[in-house]
Coordinates of N, CA, C and O in Angstrom, one line a residue:
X911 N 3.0 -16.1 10.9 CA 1.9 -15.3 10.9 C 2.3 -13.8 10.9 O 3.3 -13.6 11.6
X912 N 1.8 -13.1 10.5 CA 2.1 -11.6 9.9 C 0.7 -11.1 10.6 O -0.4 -11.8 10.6
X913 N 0.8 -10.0 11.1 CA 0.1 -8.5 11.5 C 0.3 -7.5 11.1 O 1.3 -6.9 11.4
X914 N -0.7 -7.0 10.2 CA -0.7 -5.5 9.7 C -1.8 -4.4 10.2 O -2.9 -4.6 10.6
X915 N -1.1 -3.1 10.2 CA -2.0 -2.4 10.9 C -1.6 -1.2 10.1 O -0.5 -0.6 10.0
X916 N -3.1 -0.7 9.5 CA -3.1 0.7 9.0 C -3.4 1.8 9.3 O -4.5 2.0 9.8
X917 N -2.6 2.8 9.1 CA -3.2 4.1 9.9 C -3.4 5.3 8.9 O -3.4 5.1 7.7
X918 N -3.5 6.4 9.5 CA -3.5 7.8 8.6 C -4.8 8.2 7.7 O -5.1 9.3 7.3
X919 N -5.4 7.2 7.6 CA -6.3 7.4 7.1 C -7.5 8.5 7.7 O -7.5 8.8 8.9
X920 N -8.5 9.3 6.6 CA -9.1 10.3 7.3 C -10.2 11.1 6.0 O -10.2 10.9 4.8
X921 N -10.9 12.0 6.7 CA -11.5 12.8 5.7 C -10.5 14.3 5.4 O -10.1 15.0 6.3
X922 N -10.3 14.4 3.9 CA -9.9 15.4 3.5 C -10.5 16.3 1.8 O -11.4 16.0 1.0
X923 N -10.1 17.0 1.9 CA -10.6 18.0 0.6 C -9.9 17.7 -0.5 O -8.9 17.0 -0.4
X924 N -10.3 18.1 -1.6 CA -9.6 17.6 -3.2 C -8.4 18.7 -2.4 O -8.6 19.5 -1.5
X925 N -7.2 18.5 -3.3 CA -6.1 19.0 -3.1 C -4.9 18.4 -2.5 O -3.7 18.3 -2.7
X926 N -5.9 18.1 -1.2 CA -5.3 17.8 0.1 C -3.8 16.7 -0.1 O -3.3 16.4 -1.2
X927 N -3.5 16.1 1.2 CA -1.8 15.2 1.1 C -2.6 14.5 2.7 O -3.0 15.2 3.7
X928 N -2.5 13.4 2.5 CA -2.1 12.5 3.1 C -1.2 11.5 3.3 O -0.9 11.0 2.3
X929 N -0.5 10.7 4.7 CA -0.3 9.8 4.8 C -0.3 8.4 5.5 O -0.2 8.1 6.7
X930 N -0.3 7.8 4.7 CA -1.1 6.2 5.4 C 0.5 5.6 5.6 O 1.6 6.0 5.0
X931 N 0.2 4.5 6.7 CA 1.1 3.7 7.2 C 0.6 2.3 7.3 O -0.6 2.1 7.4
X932 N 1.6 1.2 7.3 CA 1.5 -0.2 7.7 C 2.5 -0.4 8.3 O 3.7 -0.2 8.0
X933 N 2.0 -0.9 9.7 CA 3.2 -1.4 10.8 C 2.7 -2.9 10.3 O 1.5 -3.2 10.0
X934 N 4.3 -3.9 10.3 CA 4.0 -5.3 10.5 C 4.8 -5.4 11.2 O 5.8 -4.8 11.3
X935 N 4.1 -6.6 12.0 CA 4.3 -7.2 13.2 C 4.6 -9.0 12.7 O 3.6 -9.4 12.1
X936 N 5.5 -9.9 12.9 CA 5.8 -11.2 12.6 C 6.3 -11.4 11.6 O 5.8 -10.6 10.9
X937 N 7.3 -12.4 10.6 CA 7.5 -13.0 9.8 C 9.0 -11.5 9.5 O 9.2 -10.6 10.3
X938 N 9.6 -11.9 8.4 CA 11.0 -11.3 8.2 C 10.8 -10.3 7.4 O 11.0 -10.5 6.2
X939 N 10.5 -8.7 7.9 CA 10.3 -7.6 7.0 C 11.0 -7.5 5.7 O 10.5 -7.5 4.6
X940 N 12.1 -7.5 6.1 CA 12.9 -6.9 4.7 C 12.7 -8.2 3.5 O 13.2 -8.3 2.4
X941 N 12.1 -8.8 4.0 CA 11.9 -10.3 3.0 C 10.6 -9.8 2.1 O 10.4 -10.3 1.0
X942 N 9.8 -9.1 2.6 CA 8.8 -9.0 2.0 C 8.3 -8.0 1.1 O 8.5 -6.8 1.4
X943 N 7.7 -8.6 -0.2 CA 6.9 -6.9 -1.2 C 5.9 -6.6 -0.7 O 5.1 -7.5 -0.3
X944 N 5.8 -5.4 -0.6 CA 4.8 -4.8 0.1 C 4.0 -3.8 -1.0 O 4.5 -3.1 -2.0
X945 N 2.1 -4.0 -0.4 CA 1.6 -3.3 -1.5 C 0.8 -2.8 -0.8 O 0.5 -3.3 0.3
X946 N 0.2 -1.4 -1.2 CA -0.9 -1.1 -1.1 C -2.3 -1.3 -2.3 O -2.1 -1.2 -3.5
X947 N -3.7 -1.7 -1.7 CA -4.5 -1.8 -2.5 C -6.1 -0.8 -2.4 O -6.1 -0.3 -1.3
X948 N -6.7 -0.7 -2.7 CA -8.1 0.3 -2.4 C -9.1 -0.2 -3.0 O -8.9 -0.5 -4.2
X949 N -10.6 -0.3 -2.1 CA -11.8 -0.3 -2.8 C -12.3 0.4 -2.6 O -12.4 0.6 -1.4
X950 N -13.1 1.2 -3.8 CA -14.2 2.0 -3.7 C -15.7 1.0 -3.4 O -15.8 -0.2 -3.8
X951 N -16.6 1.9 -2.7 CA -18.3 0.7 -2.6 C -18.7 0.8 -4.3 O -19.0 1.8 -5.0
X952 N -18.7 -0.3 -4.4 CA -19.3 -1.1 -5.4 C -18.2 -1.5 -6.7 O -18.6 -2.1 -7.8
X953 N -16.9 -1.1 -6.3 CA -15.9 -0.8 -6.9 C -14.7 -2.5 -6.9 O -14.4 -2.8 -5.7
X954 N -14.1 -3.5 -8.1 CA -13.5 -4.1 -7.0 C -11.9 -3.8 -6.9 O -11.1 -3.2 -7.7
X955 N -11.6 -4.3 -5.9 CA -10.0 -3.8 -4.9 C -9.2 -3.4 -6.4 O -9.4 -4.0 -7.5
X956 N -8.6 -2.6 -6.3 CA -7.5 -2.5 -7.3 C -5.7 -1.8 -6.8 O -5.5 -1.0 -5.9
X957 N -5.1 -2.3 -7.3 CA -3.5 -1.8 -6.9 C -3.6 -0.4 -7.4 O -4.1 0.2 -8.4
X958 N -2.9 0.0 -6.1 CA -2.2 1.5 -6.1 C -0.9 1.3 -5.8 O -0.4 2.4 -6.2
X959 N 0.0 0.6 -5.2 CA 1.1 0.9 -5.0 C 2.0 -0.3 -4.9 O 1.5 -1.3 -4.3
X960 N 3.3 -0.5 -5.3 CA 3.6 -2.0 -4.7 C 5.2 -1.5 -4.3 O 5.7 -0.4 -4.8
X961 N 5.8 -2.2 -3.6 CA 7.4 -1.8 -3.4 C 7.9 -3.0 -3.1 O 7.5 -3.8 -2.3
X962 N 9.1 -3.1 -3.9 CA 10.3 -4.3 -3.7 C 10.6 -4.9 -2.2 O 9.9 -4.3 -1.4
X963 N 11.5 -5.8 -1.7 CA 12.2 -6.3 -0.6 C 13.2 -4.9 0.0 O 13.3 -4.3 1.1
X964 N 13.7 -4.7 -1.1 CA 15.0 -3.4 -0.8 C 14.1 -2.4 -0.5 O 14.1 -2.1 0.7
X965 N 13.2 -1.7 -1.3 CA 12.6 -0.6 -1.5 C 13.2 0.4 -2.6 O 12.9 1.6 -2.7
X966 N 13.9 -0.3 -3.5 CA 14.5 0.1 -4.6 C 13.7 0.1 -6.3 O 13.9 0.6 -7.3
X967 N 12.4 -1.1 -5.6 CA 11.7 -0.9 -7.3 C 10.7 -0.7 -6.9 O 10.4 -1.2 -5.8
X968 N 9.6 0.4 -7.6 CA 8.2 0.5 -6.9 C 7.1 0.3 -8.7 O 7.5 0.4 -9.9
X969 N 6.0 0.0 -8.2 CA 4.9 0.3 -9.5 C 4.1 0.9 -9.1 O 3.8 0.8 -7.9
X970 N 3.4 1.6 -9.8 CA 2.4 2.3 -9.4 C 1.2 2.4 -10.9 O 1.6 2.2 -12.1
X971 N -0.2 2.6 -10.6 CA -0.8 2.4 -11.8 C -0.6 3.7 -12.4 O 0.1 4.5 -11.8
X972 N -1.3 4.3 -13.7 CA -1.5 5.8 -14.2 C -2.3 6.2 -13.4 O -2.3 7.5 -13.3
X973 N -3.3 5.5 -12.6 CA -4.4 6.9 -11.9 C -4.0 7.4 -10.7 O -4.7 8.3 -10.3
X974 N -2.8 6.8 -9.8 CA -2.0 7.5 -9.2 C -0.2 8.4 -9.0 O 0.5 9.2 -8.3
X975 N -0.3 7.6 -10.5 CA 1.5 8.1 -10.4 C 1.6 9.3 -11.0 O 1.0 9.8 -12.0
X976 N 2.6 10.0 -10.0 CA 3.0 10.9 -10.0 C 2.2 12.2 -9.0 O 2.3 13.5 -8.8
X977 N 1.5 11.3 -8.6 CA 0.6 12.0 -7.0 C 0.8 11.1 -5.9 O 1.1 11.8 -4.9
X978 N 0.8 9.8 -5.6 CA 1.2 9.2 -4.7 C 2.9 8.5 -5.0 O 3.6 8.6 -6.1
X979 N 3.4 7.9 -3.6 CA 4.7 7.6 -3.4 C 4.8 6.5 -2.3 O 4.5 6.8 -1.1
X980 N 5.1 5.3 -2.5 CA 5.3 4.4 -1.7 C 6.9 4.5 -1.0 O 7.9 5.0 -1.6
X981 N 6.9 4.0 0.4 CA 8.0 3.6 0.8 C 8.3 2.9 2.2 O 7.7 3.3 3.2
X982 N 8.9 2.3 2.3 CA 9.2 1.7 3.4 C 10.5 2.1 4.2 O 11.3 2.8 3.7
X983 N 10.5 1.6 5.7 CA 11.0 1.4 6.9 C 11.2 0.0 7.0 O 10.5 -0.9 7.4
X984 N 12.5 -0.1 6.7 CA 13.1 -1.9 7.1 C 13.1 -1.8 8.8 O 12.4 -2.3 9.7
X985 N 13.9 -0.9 8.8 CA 14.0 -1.1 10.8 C 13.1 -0.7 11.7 O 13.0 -1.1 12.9
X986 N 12.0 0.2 11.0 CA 10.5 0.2 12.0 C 9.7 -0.5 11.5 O 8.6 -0.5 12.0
X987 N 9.9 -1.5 10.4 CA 8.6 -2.8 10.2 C 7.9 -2.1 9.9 O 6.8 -2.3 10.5
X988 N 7.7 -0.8 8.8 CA 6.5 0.1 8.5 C 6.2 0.1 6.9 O 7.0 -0.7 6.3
X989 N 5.5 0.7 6.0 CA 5.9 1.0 4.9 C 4.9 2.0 4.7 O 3.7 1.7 5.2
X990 N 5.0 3.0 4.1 CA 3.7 4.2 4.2 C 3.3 4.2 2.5 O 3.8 3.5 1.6
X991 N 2.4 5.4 2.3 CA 1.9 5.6 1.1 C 1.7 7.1 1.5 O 1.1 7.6 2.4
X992 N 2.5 7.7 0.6 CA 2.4 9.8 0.5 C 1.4 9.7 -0.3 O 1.4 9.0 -1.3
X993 N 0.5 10.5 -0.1 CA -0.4 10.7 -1.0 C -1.2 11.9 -1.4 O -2.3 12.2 -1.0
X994 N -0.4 12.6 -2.4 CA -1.0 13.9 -2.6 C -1.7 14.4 -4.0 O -1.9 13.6 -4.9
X995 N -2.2 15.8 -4.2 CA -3.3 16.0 -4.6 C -4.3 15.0 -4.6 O -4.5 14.3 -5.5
X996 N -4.9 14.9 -3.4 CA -5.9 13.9 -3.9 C -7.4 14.4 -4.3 O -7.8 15.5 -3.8
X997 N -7.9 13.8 -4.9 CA -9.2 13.8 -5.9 C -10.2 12.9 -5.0 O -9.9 12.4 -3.9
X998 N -11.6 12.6 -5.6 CA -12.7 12.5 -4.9 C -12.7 11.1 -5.2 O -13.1 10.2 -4.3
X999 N -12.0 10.7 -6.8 CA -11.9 9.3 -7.3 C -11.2 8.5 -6.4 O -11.1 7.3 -6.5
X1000 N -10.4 9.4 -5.2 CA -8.8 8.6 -4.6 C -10.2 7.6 -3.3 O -10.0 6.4 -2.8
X1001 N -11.4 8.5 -3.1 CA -11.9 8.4 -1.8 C -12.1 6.2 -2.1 O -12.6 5.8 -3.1
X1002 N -11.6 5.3 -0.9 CA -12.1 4.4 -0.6 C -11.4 3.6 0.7 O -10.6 4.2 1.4
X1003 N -11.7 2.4 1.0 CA -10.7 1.9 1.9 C -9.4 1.4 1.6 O -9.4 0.2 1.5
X1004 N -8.4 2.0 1.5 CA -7.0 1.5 1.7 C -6.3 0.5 2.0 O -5.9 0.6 3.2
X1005 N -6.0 -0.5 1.4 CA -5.4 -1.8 2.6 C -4.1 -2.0 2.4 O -3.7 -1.5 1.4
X1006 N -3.5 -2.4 3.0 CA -1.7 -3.1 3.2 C -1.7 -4.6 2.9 O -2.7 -5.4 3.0
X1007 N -0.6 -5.0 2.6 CA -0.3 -6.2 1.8 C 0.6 -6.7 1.9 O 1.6 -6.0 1.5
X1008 N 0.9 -8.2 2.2 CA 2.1 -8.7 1.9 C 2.4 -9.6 1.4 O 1.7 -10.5 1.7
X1009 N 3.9 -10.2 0.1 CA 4.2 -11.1 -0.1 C 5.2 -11.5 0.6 O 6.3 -11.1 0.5
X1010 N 4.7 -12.6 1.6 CA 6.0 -13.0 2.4 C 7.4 -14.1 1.4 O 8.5 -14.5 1.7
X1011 N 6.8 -14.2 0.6 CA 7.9 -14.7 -0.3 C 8.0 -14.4 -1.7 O 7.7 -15.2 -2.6
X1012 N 8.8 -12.8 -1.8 CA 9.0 -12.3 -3.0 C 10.4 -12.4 -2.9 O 11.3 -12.3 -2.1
X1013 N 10.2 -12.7 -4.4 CA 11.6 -12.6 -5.0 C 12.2 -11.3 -5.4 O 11.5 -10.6 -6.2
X1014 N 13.4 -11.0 -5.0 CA 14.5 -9.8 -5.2 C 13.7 -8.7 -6.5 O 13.4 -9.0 -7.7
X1015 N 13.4 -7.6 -5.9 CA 13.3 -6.7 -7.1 C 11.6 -6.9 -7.6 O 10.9 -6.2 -8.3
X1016 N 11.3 -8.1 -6.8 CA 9.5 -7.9 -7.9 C 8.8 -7.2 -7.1 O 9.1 -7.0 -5.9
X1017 N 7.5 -6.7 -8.1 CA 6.9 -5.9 -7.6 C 5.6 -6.3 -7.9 O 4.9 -5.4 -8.6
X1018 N 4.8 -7.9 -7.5 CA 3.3 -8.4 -7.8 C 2.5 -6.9 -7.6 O 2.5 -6.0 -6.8
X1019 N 1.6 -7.4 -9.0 CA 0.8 -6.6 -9.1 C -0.9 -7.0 -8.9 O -1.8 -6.3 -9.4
X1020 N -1.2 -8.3 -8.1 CA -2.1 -9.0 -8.4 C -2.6 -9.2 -7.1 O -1.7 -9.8 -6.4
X1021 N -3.7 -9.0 -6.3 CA -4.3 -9.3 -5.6 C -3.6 -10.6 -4.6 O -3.0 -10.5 -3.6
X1022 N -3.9 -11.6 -5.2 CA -3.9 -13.1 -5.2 C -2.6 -14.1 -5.1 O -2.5 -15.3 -5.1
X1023 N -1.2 -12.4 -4.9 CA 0.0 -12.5 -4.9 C 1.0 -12.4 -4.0 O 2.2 -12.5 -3.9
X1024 N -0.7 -11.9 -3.0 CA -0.2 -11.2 -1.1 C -1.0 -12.5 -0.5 O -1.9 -13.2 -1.0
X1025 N -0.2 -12.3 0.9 CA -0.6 -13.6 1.8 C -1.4 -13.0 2.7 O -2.5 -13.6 3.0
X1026 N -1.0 -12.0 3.3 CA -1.1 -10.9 4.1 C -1.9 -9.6 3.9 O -1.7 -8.6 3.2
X1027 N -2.7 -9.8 4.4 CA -3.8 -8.1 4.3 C -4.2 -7.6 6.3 O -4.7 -8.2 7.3
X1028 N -3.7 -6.0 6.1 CA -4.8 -4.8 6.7 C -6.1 -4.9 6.6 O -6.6 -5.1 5.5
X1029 N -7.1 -4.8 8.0 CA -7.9 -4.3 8.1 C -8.3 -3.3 7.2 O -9.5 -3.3 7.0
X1030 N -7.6 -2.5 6.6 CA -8.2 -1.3 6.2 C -8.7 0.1 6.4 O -9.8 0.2 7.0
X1031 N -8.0 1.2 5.9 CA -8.3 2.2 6.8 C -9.1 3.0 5.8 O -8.8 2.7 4.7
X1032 N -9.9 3.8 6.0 CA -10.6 4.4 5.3 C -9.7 6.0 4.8 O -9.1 6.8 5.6
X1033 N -9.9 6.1 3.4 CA -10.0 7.7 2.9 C -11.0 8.3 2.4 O -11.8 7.5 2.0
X1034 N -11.3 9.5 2.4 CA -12.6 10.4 2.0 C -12.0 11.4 1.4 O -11.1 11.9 2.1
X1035 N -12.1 11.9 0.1 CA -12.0 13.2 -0.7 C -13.3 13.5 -0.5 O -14.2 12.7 -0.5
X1036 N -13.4 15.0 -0.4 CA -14.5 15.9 -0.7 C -14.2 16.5 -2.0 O -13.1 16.7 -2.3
X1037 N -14.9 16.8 -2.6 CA -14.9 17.6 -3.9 C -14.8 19.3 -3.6 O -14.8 20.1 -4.5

């Protein structure tokens, strides 16, 4: 059993930089791909971020790359998301994710590919 817990989340202004965190708690960190995902209301979940076992391969879609930045902490069981200029489109809830059984280097891009989900922390852009 795996526990995820998100944080950082908050209201901020277009421009702005945040960052979100996932602490897990149970099962063998460095074993696992770790993703982030977000829904906007009425919107459904879509990938924003995913990162390898190592932390060596990451994906990210076009509507955040090159503004956000995934990365992980093997020895604090964490993995965050940098997330800057953000825009009003970025505003939804944020979740954490895990594949407890990925294989070396992949980076699932599919909902349905994590065993493991966050509560969910909320973001707000203001325009």
């Amino acid at each position: 059993q795996v526990q995820l817990r998100e944080s950082g989340g908050g209201l901020v202004q277009a421009g702005a930089a945040l960052r979100l965190s996932c602490e897990a708690s149970g099962g063998i960190f460095n074993r696992f791909a770790m993703a982030w995902f977000r829904q906007a209301p009425g919107k459904e979940r879509e990938i924003v971020a995913v990162i390898d076992r190592s932390g060596g391969n990451t994906y990210y879609p076009d509507s955040v790359k090159g503004r956000f930045t995934i990365s992980r902490d093997n020895g604090k069981k964490t993995m965050y998301l940098q997330m800057n200029s953000l825009v009003s489109e970025d505003t939804a809830t944020y979740y954490c994710a895990v594949d407890v059984n990925a294989i070396y280097y992949t980076v699932p891009r599919t909902a349905d590919s994590y065993d493991y989900w966050g509560q969910g922390t909320q973001v707000t852009v203001s325009s």
